[in-house]
Short mmCIF file of C-alpha atoms in Angstrom, two decimals:
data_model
loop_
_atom_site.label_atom_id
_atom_site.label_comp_id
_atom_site.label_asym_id
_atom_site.label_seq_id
_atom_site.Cartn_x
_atom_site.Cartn_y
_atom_site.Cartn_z
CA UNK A 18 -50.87 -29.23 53.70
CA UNK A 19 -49.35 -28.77 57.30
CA UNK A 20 -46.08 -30.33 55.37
CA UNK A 21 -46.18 -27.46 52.41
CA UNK A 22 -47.11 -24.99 55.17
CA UNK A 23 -43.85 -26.21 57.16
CA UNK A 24 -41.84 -26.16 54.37
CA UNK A 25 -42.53 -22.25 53.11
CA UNK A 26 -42.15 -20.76 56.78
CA UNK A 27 -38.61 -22.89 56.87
CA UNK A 28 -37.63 -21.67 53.55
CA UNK A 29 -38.64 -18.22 54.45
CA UNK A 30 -37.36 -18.26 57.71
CA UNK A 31 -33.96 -19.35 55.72
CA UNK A 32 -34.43 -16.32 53.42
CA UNK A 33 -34.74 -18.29 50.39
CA UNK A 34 -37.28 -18.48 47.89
CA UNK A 35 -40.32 -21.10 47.94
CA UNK A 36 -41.08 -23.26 45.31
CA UNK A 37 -44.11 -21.02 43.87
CA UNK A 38 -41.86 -18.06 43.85
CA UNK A 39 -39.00 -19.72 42.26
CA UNK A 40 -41.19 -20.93 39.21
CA UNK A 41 -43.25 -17.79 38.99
CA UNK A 42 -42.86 -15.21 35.90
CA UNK A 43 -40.36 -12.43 36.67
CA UNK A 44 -40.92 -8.80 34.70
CA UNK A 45 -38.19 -7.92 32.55
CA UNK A 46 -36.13 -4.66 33.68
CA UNK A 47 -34.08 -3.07 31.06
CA UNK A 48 -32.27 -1.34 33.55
CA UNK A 49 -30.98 -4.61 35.03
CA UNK A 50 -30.47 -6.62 32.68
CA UNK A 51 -27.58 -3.53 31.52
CA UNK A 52 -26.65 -3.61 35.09
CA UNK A 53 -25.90 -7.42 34.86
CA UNK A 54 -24.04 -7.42 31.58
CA UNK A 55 -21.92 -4.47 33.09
CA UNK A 56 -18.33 -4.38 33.20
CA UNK A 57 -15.48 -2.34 35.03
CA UNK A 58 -12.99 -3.16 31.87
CA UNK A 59 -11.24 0.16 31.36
CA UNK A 60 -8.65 -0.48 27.95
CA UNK A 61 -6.40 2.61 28.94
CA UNK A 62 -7.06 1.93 32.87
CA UNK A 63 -5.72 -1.64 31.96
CA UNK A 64 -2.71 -0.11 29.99
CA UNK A 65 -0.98 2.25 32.70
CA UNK A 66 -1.71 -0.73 35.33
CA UNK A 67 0.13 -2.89 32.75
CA UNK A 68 3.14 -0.25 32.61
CA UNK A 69 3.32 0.69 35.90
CA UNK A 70 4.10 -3.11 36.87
CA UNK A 71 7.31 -2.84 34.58
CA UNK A 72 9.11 -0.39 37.82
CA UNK A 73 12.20 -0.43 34.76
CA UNK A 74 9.98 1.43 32.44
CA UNK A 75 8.63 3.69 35.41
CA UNK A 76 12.41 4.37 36.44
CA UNK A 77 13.32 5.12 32.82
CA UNK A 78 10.00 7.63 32.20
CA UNK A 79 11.02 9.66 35.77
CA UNK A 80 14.39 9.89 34.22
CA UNK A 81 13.43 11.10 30.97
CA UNK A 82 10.94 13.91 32.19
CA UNK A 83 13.54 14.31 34.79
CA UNK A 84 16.07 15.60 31.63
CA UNK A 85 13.61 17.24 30.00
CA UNK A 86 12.40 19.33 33.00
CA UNK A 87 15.93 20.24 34.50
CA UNK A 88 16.77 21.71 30.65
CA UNK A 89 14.33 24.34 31.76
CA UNK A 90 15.73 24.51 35.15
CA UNK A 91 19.70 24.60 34.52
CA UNK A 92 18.85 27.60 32.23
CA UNK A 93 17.20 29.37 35.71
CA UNK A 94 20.18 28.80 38.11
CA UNK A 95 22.79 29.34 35.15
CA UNK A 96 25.01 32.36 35.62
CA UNK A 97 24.56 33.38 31.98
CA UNK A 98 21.43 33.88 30.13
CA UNK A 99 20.75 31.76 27.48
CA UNK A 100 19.59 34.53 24.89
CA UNK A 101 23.10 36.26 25.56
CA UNK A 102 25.19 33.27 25.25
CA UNK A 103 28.83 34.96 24.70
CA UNK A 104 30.61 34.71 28.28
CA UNK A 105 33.72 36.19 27.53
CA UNK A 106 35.64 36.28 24.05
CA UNK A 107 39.06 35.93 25.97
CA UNK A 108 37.88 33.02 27.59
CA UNK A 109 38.29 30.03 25.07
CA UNK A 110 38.76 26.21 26.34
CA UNK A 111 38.35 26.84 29.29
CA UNK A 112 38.05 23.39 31.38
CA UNK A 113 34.69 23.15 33.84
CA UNK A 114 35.03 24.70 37.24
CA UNK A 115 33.12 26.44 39.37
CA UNK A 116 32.57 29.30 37.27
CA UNK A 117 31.70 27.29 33.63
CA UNK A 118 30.05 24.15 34.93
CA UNK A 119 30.60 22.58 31.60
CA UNK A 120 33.69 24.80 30.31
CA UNK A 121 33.47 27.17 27.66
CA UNK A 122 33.76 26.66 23.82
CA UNK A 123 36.20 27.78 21.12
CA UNK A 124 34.91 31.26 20.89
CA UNK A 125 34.25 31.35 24.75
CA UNK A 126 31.18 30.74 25.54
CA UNK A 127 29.21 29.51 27.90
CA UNK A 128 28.98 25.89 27.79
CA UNK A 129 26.17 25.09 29.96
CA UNK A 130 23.65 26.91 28.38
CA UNK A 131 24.47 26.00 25.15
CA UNK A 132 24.06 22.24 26.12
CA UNK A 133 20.72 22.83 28.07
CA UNK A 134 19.16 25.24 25.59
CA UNK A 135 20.27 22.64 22.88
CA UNK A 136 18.54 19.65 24.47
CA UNK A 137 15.47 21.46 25.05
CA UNK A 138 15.35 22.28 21.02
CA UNK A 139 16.42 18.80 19.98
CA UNK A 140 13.56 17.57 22.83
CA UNK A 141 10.98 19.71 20.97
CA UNK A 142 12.27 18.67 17.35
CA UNK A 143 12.05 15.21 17.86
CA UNK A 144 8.89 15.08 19.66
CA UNK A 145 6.97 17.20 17.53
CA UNK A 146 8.47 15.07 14.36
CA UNK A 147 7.88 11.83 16.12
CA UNK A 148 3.93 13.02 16.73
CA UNK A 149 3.67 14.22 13.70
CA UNK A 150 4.98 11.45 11.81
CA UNK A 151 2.63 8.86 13.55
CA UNK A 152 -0.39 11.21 13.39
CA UNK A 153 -0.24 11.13 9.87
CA UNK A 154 1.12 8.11 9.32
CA UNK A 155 -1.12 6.01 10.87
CA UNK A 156 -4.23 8.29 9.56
CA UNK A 157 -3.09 7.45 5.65
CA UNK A 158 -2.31 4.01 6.48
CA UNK A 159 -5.57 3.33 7.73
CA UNK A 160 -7.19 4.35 4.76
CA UNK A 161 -4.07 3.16 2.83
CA UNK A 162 -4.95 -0.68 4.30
CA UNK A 163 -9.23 -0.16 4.46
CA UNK A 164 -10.12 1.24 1.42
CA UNK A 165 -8.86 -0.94 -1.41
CA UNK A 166 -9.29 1.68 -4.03
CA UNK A 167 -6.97 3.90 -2.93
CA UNK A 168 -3.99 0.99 -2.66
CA UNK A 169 -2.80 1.79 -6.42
CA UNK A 170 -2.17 5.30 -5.14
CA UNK A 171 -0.67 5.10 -1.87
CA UNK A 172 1.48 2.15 -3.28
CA UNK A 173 2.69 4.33 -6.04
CA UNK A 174 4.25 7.22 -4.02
CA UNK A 175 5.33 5.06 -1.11
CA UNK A 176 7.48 3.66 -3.90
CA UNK A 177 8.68 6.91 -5.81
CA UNK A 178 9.47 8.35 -2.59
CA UNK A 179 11.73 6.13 -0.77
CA UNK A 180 13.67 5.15 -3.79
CA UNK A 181 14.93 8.49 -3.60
CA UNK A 182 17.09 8.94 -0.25
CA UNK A 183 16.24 11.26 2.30
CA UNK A 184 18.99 13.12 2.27
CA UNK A 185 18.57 14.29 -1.20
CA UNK A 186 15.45 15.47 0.15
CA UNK A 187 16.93 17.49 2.77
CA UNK A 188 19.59 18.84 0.58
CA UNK A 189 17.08 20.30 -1.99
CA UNK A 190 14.97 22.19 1.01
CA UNK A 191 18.05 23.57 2.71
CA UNK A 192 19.06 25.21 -0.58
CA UNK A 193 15.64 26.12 -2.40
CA UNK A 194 13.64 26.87 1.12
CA UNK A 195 16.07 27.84 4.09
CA UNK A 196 16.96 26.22 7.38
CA UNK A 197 14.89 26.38 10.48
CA UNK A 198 13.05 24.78 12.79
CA UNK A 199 9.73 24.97 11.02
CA UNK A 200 11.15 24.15 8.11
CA UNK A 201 13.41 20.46 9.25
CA UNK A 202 10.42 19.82 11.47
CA UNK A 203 7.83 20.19 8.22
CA UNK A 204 10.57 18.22 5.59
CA UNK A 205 11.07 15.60 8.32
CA UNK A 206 7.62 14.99 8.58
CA UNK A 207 7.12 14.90 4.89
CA UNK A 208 9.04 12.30 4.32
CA UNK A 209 9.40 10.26 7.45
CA UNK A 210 5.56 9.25 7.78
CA UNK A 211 5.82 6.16 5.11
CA UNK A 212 7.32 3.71 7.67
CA UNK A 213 4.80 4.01 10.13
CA UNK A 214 2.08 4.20 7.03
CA UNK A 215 3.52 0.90 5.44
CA UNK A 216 3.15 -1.13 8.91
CA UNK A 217 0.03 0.27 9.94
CA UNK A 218 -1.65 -0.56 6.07
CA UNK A 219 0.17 -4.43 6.63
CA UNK A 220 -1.86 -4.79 9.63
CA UNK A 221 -5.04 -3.02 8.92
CA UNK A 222 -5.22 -5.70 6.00
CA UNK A 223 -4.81 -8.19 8.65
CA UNK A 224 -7.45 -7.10 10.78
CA UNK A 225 -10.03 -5.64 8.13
CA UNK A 226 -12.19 -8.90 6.81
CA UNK A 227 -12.16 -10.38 11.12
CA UNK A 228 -15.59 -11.63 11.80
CA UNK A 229 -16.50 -8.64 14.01
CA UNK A 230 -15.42 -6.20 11.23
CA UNK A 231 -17.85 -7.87 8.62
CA UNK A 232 -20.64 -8.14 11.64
CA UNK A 233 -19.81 -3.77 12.33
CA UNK A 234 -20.26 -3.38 8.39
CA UNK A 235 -23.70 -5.67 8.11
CA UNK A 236 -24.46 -3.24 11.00
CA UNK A 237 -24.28 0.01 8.83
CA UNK A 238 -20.95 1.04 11.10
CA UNK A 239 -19.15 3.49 8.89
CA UNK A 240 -15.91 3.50 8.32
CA UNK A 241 -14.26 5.89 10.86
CA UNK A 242 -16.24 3.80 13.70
CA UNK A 243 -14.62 0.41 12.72
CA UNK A 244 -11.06 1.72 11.90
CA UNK A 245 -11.07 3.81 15.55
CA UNK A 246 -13.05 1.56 17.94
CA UNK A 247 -12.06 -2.50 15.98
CA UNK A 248 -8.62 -2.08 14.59
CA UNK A 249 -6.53 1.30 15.84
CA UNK A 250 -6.73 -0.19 18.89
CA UNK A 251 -5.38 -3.68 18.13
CA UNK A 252 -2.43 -1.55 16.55
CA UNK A 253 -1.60 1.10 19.53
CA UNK A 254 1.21 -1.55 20.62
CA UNK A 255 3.08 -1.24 17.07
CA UNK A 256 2.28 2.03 16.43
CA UNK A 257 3.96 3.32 20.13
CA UNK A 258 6.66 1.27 19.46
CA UNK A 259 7.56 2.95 15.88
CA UNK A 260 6.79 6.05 17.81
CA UNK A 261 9.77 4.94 20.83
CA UNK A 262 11.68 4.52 18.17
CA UNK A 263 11.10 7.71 16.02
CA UNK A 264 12.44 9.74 18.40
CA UNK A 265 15.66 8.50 18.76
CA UNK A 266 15.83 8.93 15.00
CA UNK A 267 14.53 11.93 14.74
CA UNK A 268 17.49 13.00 17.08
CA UNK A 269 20.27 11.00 14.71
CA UNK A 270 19.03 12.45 11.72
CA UNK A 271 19.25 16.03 12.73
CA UNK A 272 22.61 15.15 14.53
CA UNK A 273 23.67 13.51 10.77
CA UNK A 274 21.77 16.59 8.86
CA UNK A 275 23.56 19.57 11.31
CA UNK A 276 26.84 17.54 10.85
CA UNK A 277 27.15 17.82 6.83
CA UNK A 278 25.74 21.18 7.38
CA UNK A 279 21.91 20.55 6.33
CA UNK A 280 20.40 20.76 9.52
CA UNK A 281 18.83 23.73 11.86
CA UNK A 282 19.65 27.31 11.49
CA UNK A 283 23.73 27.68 13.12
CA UNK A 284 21.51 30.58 14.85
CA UNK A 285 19.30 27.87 16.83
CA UNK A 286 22.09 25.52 18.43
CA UNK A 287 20.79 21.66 19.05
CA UNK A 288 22.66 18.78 20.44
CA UNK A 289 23.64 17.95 16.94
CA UNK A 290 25.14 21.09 15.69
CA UNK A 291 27.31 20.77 18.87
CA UNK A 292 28.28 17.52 18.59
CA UNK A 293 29.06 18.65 15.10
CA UNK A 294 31.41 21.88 16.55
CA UNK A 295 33.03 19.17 18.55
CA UNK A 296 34.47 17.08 16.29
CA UNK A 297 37.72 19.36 15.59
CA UNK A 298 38.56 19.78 19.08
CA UNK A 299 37.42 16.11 20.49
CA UNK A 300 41.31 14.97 20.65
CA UNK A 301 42.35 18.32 23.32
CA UNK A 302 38.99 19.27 24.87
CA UNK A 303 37.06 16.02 25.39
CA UNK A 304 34.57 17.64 27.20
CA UNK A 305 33.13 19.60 24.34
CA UNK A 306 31.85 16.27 22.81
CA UNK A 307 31.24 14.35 25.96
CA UNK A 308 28.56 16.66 27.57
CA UNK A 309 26.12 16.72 24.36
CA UNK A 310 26.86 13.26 23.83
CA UNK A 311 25.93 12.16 27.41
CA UNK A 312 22.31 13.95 26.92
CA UNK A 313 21.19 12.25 23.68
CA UNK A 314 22.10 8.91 24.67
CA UNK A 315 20.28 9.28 27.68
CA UNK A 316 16.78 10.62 26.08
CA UNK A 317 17.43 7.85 23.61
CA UNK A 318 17.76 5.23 25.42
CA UNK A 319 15.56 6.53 28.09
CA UNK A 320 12.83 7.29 25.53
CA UNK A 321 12.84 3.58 23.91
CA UNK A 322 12.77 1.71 26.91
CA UNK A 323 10.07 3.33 28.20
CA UNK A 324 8.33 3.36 24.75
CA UNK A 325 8.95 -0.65 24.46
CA UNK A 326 7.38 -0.70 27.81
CA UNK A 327 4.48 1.46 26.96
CA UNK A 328 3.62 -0.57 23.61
CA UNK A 329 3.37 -4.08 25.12
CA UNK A 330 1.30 -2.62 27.84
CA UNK A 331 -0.90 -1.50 24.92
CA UNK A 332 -1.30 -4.49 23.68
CA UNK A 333 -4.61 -6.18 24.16
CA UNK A 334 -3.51 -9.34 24.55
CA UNK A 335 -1.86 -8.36 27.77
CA UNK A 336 -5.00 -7.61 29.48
CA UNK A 337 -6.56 -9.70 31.77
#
């Protein structure tokens, strides 16, 4: 007894538990037993600490709001206003100085604004296609991929409608319907959502019959649970990637569209209707072409990289 006796006051004296207490019935607490299974994991926590590792993507992404803001700010400190943009009719060609920053064009006007106020509607055009685009894109190839009774359909007018190219699309709504911005941003989301859909159906197939998916649908989990909480998110990586790269296009298809005449409104300039002006005076006034051209390779380029970036940081197989 004087042994056992020993033994507790050591143990206690120790702070650990005695033998009696170690093999005596503990009540069960709800409370922490959730406390125990608890976990820190945040999935878009995890994602920005994955992309802010890459300091190439971060340098990229400062550069690219860095354009987008100053297109705001070089219309503030320009000497003309951009609503007014005629300079001075006599003044045709002239080369940058101190007065034109970035010359004048061939009916004299200012060249500055028209770049800056251009970027900021090619900015707007492509980001509100590229959004667009995915939005619905990845909404009808969800169901496109999940709900197999609705594959006949979806199959049948991804197929009628790129067989036809999109430029005959374009064509037909700048002649029966008008140009605008409204109206290229509505047409190029029309018709520019199947890529992303086709992809996103591809892997929803892939995903859709995983163990946890069947285990989720024993469970009674509808279908908009499963689709936004088991497989969007095993997608985000491919889907911000397509994104990256939509804007880019976007950008190149209005440039292509304003060039054969198809694209915005000659009222509502964009890099691509001045790139288009430029081409007849390239060979004598250099800079005409050079200034526009300078601006969408840099939000390109800018924009992908940091897209790229952004997608394999999105990936869940990059978290630790």
């Amino acid at each position: 007894m004087a042994d056992k006796e020993n033994t507790k006051k050591a143990a206690a004296g120790n702070g650990q538990m005695s033998e009696e207490e170690l093999f005596s019935e503990v009540e069960y607490k709800a409370e922490e037993a959730e406390r125990t299974g608890y976990s820190d994991y945040s999935y878009w926590g995890s994602v920005f600490k994955n992309f802010l590792r890459k300091k190439s993507a971060v340098v990229m992404s400062v550069i690219f709001v860095a354009v987008v803001v100053f297109s705001f700010v070089a219309l503030k400190i320009a000497k003309y206003d951009y609503r007014n943009l005629i300079a001075d009719t006599t003044s045709r060609f002239v080369r940058p100085n101190s007065q034109y920053w970035f010359g004048t064009d061939n009916i004299g006007r200012d060249y500055w604004c028209q770049v800056w106020y251009s970027a900021q509607i090619s900015i707007k055009l492509a980001l509100l296609v590229g959004l667009g685009e995915t939005v619905l894109g990845v909404a009808i190839g969800c169901l496109w991929g999940y709900v197999r009774s609705l594959d006949f359909f979806f199959t049948r007018l991804y197929n009628i409608l790129t067989n036809v190219p999109e430029i005959i699309y374009m064509t037909l709504i700048a002649l029966f319907i008008g140009q605008s911005f409204t109206v290229m941003c509505v047409a190029l989301i029309a018709f520019g959502w199947m890529g992303m859909a086709r992809e996103t159906r591809n892997l929803v197939i892939l995903y859709r019959d995983r163990e946890y998916n069947l285990a989720s649908r024993c469970l009674g989990s509808g279908i908009g649970k499963i689709l936004t909480k088991n497989i969007v998110p095993y997608l985000m990586s491919i889907i911000l990637l397509r994104f990256a790269l939509n804007i880019p296009r976007t950008i190149a298809t209005e440039t292509t569209l304003s060039y054969l005449g198809l694209g915005l409104d000659i009222n509502t300039p964009s890099l691509g209707i001045l790139l288009r002006n430029a081409r007849s005076y390239f060979m004598d006034y250099p800079y005409l072409l050079i200034f526009p051209a300078v601006i969408v390779s840099v939000i390109s380029i800018t924009f992908y990289l940091v897209g790229n970036a952004f997608a394999d940081a999105c990936d869940p197989k990059n978290h630790v």
